[in-house]
GROMACS .gro file of C-alpha atoms in nm:
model
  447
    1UNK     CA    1   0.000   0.000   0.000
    2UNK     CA    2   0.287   0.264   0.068
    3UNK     CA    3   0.431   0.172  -0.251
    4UNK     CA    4   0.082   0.206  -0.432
    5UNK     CA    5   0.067   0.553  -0.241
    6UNK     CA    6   0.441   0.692  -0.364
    7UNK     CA    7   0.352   0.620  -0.722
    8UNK     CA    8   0.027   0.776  -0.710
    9UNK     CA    9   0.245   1.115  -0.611
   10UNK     CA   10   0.424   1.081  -0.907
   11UNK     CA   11   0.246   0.900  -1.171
   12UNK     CA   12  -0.102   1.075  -1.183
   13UNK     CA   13  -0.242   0.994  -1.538
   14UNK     CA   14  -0.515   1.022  -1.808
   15UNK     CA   15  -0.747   1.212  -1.522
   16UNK     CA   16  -1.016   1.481  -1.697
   17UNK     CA   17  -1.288   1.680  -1.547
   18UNK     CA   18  -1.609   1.717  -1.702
   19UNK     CA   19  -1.669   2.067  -1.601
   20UNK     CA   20  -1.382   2.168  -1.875
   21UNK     CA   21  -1.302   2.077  -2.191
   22UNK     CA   22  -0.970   2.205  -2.385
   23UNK     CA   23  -1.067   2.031  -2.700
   24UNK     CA   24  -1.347   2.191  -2.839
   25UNK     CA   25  -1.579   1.967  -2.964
   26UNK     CA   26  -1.651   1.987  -3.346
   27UNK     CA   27  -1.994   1.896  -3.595
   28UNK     CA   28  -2.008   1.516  -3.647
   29UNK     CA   29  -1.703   1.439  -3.405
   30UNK     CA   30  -1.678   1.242  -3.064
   31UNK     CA   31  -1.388   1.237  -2.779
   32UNK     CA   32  -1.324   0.902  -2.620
   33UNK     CA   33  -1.167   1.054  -2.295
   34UNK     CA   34  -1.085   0.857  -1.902
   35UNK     CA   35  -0.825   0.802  -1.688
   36UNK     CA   36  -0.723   0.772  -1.333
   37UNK     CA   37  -0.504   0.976  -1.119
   38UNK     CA   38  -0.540   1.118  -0.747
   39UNK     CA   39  -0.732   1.361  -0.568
   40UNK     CA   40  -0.645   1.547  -0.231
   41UNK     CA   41  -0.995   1.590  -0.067
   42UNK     CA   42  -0.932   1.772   0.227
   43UNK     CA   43  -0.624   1.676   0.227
   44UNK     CA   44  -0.670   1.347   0.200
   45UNK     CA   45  -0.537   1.140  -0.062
   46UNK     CA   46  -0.817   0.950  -0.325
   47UNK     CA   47  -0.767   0.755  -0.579
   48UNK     CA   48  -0.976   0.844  -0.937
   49UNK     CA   49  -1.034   0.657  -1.237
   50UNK     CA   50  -1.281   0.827  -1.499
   51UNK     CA   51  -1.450   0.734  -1.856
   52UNK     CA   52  -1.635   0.963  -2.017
   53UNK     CA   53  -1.671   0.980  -2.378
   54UNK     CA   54  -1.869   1.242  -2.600
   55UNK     CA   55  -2.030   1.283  -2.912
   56UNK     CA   56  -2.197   1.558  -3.098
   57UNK     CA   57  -2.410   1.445  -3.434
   58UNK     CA   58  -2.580   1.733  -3.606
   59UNK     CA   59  -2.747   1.920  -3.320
   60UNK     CA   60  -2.715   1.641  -3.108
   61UNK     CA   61  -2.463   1.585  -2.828
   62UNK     CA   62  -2.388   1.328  -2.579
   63UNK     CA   63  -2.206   1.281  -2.252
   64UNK     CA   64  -2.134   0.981  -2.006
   65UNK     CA   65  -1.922   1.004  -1.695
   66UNK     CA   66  -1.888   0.772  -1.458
   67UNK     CA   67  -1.668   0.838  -1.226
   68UNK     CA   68  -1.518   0.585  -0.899
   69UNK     CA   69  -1.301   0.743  -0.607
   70UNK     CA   70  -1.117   0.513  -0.399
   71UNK     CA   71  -1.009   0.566  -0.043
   72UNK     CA   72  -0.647   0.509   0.048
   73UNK     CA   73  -0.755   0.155   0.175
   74UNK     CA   74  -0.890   0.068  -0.187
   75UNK     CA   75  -1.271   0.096  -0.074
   76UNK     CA   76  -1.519   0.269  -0.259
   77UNK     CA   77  -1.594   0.632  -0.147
   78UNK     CA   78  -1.931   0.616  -0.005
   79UNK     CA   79  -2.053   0.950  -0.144
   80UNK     CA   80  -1.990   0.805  -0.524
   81UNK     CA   81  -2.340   0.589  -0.527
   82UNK     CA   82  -2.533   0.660  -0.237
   83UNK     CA   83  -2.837   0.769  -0.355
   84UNK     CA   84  -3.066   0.722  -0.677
   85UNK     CA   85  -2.928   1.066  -0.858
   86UNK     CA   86  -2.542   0.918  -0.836
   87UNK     CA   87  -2.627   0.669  -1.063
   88UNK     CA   88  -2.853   0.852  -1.312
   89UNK     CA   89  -2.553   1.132  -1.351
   90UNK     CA   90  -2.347   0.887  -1.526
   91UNK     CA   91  -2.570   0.995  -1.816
   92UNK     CA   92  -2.362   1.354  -1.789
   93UNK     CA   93  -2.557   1.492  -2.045
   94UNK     CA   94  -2.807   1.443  -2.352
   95UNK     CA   95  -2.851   1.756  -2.533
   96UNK     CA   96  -3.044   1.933  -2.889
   97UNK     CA   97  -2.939   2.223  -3.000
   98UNK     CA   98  -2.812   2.518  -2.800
   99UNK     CA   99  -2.938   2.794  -2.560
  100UNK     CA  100  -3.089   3.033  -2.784
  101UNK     CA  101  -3.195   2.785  -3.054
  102UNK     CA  102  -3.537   2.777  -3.191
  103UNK     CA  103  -3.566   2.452  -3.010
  104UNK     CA  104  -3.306   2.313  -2.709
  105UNK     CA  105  -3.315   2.051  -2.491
  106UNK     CA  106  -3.085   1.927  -2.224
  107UNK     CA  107  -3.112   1.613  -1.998
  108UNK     CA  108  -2.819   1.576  -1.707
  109UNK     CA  109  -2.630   1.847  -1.551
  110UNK     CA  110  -2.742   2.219  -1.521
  111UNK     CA  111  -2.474   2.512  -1.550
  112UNK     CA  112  -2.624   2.817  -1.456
  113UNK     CA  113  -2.929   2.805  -1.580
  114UNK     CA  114  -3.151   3.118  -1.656
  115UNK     CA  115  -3.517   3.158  -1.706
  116UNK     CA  116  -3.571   3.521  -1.892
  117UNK     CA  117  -3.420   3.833  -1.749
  118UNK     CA  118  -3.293   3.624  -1.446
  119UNK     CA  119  -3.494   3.831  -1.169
  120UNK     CA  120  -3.680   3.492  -1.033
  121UNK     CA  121  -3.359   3.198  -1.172
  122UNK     CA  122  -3.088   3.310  -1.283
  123UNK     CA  123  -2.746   3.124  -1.304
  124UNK     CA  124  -2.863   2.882  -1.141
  125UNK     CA  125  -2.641   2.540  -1.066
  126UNK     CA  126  -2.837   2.206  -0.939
  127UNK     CA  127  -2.491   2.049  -0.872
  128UNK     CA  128  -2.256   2.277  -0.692
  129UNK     CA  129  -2.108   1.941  -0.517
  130UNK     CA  130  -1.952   1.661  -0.634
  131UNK     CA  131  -2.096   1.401  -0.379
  132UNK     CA  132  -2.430   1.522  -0.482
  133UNK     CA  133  -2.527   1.510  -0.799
  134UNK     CA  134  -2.882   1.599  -0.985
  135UNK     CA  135  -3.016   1.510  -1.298
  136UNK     CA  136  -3.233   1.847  -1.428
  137UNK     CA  137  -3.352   1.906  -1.745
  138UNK     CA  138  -3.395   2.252  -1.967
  139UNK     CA  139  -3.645   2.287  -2.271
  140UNK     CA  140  -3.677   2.618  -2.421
  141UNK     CA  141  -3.890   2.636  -2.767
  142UNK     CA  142  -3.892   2.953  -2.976
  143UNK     CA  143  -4.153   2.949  -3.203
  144UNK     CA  144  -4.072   3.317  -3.313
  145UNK     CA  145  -4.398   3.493  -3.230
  146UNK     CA  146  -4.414   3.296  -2.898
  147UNK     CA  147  -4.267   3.012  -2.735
  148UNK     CA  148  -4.156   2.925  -2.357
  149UNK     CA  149  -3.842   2.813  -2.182
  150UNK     CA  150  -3.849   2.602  -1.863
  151UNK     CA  151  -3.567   2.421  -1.622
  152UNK     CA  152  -3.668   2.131  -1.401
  153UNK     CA  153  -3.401   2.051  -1.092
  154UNK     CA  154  -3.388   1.699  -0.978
  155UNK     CA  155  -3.556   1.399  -1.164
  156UNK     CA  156  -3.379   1.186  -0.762
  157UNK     CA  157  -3.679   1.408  -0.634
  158UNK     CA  158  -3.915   1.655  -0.573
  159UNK     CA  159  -3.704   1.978  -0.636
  160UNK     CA  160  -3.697   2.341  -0.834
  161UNK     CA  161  -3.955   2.376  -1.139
  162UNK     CA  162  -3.970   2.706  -1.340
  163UNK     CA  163  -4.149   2.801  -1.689
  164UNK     CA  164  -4.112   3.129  -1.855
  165UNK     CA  165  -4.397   3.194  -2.137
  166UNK     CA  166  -4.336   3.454  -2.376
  167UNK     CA  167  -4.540   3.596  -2.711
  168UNK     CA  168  -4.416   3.922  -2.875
  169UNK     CA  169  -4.799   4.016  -2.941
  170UNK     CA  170  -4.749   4.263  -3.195
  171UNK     CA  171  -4.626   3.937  -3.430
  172UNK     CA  172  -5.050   3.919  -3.482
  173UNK     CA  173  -5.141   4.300  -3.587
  174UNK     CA  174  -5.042   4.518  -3.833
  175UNK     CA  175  -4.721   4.693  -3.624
  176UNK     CA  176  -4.478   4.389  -3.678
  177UNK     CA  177  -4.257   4.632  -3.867
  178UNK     CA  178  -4.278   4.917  -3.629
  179UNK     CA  179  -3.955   5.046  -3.473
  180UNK     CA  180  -3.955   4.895  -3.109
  181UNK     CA  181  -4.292   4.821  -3.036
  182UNK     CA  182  -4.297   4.592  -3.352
  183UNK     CA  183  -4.086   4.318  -3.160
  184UNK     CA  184  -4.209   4.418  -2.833
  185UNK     CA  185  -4.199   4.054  -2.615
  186UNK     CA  186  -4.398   3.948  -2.312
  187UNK     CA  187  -4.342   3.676  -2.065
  188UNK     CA  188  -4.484   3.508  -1.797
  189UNK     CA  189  -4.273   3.346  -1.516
  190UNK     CA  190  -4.340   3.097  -1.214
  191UNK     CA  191  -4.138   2.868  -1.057
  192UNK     CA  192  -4.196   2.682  -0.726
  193UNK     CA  193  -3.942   2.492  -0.517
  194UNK     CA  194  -4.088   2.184  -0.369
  195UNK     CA  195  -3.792   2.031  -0.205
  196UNK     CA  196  -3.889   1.899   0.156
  197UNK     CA  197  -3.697   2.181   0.316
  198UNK     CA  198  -3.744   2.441   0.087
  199UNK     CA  199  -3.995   2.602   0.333
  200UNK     CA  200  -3.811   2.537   0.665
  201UNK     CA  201  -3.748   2.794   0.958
  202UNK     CA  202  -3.686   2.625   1.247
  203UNK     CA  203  -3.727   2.251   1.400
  204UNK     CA  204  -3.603   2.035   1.690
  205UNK     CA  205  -3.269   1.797   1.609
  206UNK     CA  206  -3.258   1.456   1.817
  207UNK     CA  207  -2.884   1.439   1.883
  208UNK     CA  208  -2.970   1.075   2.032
  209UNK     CA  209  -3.167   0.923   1.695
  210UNK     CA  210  -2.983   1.194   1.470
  211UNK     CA  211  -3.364   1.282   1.339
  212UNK     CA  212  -3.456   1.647   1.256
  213UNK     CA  213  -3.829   1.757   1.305
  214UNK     CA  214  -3.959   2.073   1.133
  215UNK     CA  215  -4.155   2.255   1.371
  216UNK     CA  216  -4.219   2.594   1.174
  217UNK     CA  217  -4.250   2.511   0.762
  218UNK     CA  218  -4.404   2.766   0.484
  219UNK     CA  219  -4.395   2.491   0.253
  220UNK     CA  220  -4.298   2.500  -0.127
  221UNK     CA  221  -4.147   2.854  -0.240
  222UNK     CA  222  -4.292   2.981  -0.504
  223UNK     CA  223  -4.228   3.296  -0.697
  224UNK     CA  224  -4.395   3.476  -1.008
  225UNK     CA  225  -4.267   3.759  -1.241
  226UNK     CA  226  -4.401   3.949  -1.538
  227UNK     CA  227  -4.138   4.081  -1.770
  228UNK     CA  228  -4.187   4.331  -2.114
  229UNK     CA  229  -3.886   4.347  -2.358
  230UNK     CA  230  -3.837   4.642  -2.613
  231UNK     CA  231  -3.566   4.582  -2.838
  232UNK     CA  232  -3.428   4.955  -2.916
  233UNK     CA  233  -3.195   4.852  -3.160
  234UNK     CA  234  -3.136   4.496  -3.364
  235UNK     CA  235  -2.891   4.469  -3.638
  236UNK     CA  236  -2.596   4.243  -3.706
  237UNK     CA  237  -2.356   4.413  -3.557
  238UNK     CA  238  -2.567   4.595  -3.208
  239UNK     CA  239  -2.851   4.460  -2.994
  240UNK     CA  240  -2.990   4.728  -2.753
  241UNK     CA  241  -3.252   4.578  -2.503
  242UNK     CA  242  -3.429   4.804  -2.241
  243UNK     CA  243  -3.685   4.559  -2.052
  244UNK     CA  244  -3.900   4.568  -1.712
  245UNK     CA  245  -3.938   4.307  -1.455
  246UNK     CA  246  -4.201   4.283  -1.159
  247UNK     CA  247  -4.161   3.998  -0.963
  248UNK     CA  248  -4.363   3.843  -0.641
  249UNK     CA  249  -4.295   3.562  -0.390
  250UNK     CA  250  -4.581   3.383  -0.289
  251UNK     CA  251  -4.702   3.476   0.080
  252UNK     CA  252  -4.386   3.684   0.093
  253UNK     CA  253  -4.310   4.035  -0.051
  254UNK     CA  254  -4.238   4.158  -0.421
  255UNK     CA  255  -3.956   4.376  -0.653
  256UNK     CA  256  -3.948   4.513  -0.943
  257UNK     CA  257  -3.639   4.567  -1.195
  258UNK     CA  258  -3.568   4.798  -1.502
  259UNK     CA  259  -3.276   4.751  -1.728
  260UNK     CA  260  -3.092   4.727  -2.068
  261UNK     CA  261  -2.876   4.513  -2.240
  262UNK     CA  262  -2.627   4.559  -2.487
  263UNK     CA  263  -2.481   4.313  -2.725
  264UNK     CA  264  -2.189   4.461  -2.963
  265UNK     CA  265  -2.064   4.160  -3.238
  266UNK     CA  266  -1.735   4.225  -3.472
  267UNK     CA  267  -1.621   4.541  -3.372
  268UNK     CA  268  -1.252   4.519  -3.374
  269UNK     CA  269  -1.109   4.250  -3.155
  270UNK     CA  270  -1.389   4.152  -2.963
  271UNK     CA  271  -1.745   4.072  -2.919
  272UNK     CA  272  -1.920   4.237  -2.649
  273UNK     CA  273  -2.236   4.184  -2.420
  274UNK     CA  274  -2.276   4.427  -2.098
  275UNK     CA  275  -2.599   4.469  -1.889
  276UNK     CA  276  -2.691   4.708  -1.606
  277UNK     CA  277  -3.017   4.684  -1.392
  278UNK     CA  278  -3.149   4.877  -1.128
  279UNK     CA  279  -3.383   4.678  -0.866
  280UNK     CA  280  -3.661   4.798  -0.660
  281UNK     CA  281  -3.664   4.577  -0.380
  282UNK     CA  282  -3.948   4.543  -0.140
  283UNK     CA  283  -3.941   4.403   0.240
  284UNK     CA  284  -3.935   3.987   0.194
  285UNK     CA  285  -3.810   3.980  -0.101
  286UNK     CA  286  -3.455   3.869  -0.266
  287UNK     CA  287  -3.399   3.894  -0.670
  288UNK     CA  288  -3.266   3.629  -0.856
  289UNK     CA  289  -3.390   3.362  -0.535
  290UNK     CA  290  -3.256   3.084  -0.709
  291UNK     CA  291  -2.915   3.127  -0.797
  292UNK     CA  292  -2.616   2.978  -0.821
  293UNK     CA  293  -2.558   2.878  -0.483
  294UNK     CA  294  -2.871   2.793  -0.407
  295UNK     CA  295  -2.876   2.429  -0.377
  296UNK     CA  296  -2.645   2.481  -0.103
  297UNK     CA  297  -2.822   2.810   0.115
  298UNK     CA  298  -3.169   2.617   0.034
  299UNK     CA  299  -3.143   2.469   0.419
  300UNK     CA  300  -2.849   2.348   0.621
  301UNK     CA  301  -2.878   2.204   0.984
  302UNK     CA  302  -2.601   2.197   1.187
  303UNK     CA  303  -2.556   1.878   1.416
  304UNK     CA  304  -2.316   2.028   1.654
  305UNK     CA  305  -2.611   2.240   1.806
  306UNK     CA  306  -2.914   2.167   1.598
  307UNK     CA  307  -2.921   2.512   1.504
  308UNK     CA  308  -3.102   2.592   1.157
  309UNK     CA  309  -3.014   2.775   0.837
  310UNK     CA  310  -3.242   2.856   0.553
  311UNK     CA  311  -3.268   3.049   0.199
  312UNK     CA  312  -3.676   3.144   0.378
  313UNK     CA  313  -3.502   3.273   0.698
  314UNK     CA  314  -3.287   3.538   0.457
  315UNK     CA  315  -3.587   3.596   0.307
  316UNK     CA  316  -3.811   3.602   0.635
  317UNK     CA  317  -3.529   3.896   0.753
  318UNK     CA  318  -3.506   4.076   0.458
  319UNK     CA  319  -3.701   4.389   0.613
  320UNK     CA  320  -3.630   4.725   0.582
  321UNK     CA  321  -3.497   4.657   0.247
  322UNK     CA  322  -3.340   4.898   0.022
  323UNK     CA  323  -3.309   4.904  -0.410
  324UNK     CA  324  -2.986   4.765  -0.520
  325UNK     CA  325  -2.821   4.727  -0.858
  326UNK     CA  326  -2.686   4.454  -1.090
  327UNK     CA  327  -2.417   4.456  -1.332
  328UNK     CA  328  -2.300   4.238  -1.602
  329UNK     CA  329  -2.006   4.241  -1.868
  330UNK     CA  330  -1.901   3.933  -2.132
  331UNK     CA  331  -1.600   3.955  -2.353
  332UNK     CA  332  -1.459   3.731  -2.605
  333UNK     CA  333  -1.147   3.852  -2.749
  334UNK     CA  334  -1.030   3.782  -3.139
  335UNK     CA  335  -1.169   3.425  -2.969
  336UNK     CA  336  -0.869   3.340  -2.775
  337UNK     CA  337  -1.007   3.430  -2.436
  338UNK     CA  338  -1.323   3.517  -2.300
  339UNK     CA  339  -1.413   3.677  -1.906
  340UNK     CA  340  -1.750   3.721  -1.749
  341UNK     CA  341  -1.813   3.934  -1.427
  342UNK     CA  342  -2.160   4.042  -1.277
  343UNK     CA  343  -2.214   4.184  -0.941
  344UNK     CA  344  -2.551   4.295  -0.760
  345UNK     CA  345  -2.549   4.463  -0.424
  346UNK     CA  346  -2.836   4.623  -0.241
  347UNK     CA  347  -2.777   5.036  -0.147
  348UNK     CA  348  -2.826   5.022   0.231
  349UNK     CA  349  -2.707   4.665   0.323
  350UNK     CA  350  -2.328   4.538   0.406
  351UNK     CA  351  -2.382   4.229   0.326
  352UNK     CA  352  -2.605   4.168  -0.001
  353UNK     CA  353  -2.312   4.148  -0.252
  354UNK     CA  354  -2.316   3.885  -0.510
  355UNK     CA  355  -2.009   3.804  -0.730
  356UNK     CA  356  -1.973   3.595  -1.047
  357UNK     CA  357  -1.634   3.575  -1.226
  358UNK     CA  358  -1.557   3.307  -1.474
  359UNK     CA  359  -1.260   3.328  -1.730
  360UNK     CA  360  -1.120   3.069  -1.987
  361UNK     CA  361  -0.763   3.153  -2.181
  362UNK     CA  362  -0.724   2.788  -2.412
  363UNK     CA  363  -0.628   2.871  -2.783
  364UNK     CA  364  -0.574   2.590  -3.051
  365UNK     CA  365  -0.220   2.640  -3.078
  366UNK     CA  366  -0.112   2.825  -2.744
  367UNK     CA  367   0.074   2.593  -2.480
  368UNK     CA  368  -0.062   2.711  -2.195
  369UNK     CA  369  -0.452   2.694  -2.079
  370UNK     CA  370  -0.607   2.874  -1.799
  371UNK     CA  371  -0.972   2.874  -1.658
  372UNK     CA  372  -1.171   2.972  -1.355
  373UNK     CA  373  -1.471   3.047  -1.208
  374UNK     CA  374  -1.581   3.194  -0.859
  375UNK     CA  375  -1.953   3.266  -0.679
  376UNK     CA  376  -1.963   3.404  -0.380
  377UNK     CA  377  -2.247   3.487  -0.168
  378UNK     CA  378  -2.364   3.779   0.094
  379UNK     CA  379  -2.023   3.934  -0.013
  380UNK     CA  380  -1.975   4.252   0.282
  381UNK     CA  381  -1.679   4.474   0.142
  382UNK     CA  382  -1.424   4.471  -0.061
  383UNK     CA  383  -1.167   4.258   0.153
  384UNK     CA  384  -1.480   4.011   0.218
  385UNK     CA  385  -1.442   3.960  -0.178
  386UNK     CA  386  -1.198   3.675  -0.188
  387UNK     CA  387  -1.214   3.479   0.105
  388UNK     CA  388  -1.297   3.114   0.082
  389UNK     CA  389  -1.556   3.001   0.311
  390UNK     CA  390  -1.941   2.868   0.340
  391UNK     CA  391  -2.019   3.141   0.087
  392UNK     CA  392  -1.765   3.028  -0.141
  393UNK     CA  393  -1.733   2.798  -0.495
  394UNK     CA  394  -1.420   2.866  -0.672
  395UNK     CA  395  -1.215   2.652  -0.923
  396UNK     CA  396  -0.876   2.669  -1.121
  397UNK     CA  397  -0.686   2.521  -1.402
  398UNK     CA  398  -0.381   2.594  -1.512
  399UNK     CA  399  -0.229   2.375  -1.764
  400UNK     CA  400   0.059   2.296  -2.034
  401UNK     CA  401  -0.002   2.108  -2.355
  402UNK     CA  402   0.328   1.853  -2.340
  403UNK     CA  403   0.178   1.680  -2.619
  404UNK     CA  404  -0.086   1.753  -2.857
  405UNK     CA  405  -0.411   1.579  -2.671
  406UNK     CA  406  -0.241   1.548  -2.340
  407UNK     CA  407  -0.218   1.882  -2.101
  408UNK     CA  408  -0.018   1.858  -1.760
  409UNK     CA  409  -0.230   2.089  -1.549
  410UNK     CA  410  -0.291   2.168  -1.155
  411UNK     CA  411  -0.655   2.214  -1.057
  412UNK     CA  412  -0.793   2.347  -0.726
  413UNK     CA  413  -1.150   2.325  -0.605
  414UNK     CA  414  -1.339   2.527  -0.347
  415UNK     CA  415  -1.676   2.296  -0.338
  416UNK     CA  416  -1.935   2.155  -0.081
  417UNK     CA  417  -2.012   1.766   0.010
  418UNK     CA  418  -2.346   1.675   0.163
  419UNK     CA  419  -2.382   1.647   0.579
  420UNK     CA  420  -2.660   1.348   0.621
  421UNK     CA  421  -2.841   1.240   0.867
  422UNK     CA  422  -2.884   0.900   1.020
  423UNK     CA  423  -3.121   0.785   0.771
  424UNK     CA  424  -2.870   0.911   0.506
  425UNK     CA  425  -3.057   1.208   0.370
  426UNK     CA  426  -2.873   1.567   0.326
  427UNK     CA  427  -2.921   1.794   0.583
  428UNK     CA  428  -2.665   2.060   0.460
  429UNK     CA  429  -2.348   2.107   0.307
  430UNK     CA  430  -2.022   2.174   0.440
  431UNK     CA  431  -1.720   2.300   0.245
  432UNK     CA  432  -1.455   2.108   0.041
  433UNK     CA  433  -1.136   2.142  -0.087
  434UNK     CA  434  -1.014   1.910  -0.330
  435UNK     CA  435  -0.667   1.956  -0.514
  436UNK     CA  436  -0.575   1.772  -0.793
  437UNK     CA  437  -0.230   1.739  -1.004
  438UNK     CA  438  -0.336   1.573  -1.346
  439UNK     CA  439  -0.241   1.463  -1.665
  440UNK     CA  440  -0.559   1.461  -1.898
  441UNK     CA  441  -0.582   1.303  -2.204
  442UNK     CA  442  -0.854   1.348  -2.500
  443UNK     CA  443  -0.862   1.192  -2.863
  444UNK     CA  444  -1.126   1.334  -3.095
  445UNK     CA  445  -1.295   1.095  -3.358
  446UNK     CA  446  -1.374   1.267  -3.690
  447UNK     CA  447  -1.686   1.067  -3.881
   0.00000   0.00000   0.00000
């Protein structure tokens, strides 16, 4: 075993993470991709090995993953298959077409998933942990005058459910040509979260049985928004969106939002999309509720004191509230780079800051390959910014191409693994920090 262990230090190959992918994959093409290597899981060593190949076929694309850890004594890691949604995530993805497309579906794993101008769902992630993943699916269908997009969470459970309607109404009269109005757009939003806890505030924890019993519970969340679009300007080059958003939770308060968006293509060395929104908050009420850290503020119980934290309590003591603003700004540059950043942050409170940063830097014939991403939570000042902790998911890659589908790279995660109960259901999340040296390999098949 000690020899198994000092190899593993130094002989970590053919490991790849399905959250990135250097190879970008073309029309009518698969990858067959795997390995194993070793992980450092707070600070423990683990022992990987990975398949997961991938096809796209037209506007279809594929994805399997299955992927085994093994503890340092060769067992299993118990948070691999413990529950019904490990083993339906080895289908990582099926997917038709792409966000945007007249018609797109996806089956698997949800990355930040939107549902219209974002003010109910907006980035939204149903796997933020490894040790916990979800199946979801999103269907959006554009049918040009109307259509509808809508995510659903969990197929393990009951879980997050949104649909967003939309018709552009002047599609049916006589002012489809008119400046502004002609491709005016309204939608309809609602989405309810019907997880077991997605309602809890407070409840008594057995420390003898290990059993937690709600004892104050609103129930499923759910929230509804109407949103009108008016695109000022549409041409190939500029899009300039103003829109307005008026949102209410259920039994709770309600916000508003008014914004535009701008979306600049071929001008010089990059491509351009910036937003800026100003938010009209009122008391019990949070914008954007499900974001991208929701899966993990939804409810967490702490068995050290039984002492209870919710997504409803934040929203229960959101009084007093002040209006806030949200920012946004995407660049991809001459395509060898691209960098997202948005940030929202009420006037009057310290801590209401929300950050998302993600940047990828992996050219076709440039050696080196960077990428990262970051969401952080109730973010208080400036200093508060970049410090890792139950607020925190951050990860990085940075990489060398040795050979020309192999990439040496060191990758650091700031994540979350599940807290259970004695019956073995999640009562929280706690954070993780898994570092991994790899060597990834990836061979695309042309057909």
């Amino acid at each position: 075993m000690l020899m198994l262990k000092k190899i593993a230090l130094f002989v970590i190959v053919f490991y790849f993470n399905s959250n990135a992918q250097f190879y970008q994959l073309h029309q009518d093409e698969a990858l067959m991709q795997g390995g194993l290597g070793i992980i450092w899981i707070n600070g423990a060593p683990n022992y990987g090995l990975r398949l997961f190949p991938e096809i796209q076929f037209n506007n279809i694309g594929i994805g399997l993953d299955l992927h085994l850890e093994y503890t340092p004594d060769g067992k299993l890691r118990e948070e691999n298959f413990n529950e019904f949604s490990d083993y339906l995530s080895i289908l990582r993805y099926i997917r038709y077409g792409k966000k945007g497309d007249p018609l797109y579906v996806r089956l698997g794993s949800l990355d930040y998933a939107t549902l219209g101008y974002g003010n109910i769902m907006y980035m939204y992630n149903n796997s933020p942990s490894f040790d916990s993943k979800k199946v979801g699916l999103e269907f959006d269908a554009d049918f040009n005058d109307f259509g509808f997009e809508s995510v659903y969470s969990n197929f393990g459970q009951a879980g997050l459910i949104g649909v967003r309607g939309f018709i552009k109404p002047m599609h049916f009269t006589g002012l489809l040509y008119t400046p502004i109005i002609g491709n005016l757009e309204v939608g309809l939003t609602i989405a309810s979260d019907q997880d077991k806890n997605a309602g809890v505030l407070a409840g008594n924890y057995d420390f003898n049985t290990g059993s937690f019993i709600p004892t104050i519970d609103e129930g499923g969340v759910t929230l509804v928004s109407v949103d009108v679009g008016f695109p000022i300007v549409h041409s190939s080059v500029a899009y300039l969106d103003a829109y307005f958003d008026a949102t209410k939770i259920i039994k709770f308060g309600s916000g508003a939002a008014i914004g535009l968006m701008l979306n600049l293509k071929g001008i010089g060395l990059a491509d351009v999309k910036a937003r800026l929104e100003r938010r009209f908050n009122g008391n019990n009420y949070i914008p954007s509720y499900f974001n991208s850290l929701y899966e993990i503020e939804r409810f967490n119980l702490d068995k050290t004191n039984g002492i209870v934290k919710s997504k409803i309590q934040q929203l229960k003591e959101a009084v007093n509230q002040s209006n806030g603003y949200y920012g946004e700004l995407y660049a991809n540059v001459l395509g060898l780079f691209n960098v997202l950043g948005s940030f929202q942050k009420l006037d009057n409170v310290a801590e209401s800051g929300i950050l998302h940063l993600y940047t990828q830097i992996a050219p076709t014939d440039f050696p080196y390959i960077f990428r990262a991403g970051y969401d952080k939570t109730a973010v208080r000042n400036f200093s508060d910014i970049f410090k890792l902790d139950e607020r925190s998911y951050f990860y990085s890659e940075l990489g060398y191409r040795v050979m020309n589908y192999i990439v040496l790279s060191m990758v650091y995660y700031w994540t979350y693994t599940p807290v259970r109960d004695e019956n073995k259901n999640i009562i929280g999340y706690k954070p993780q920090k898994r570092v991994e040296p790899r060597i990834s390999f990836y061979y695309p098949l042309d057909f």
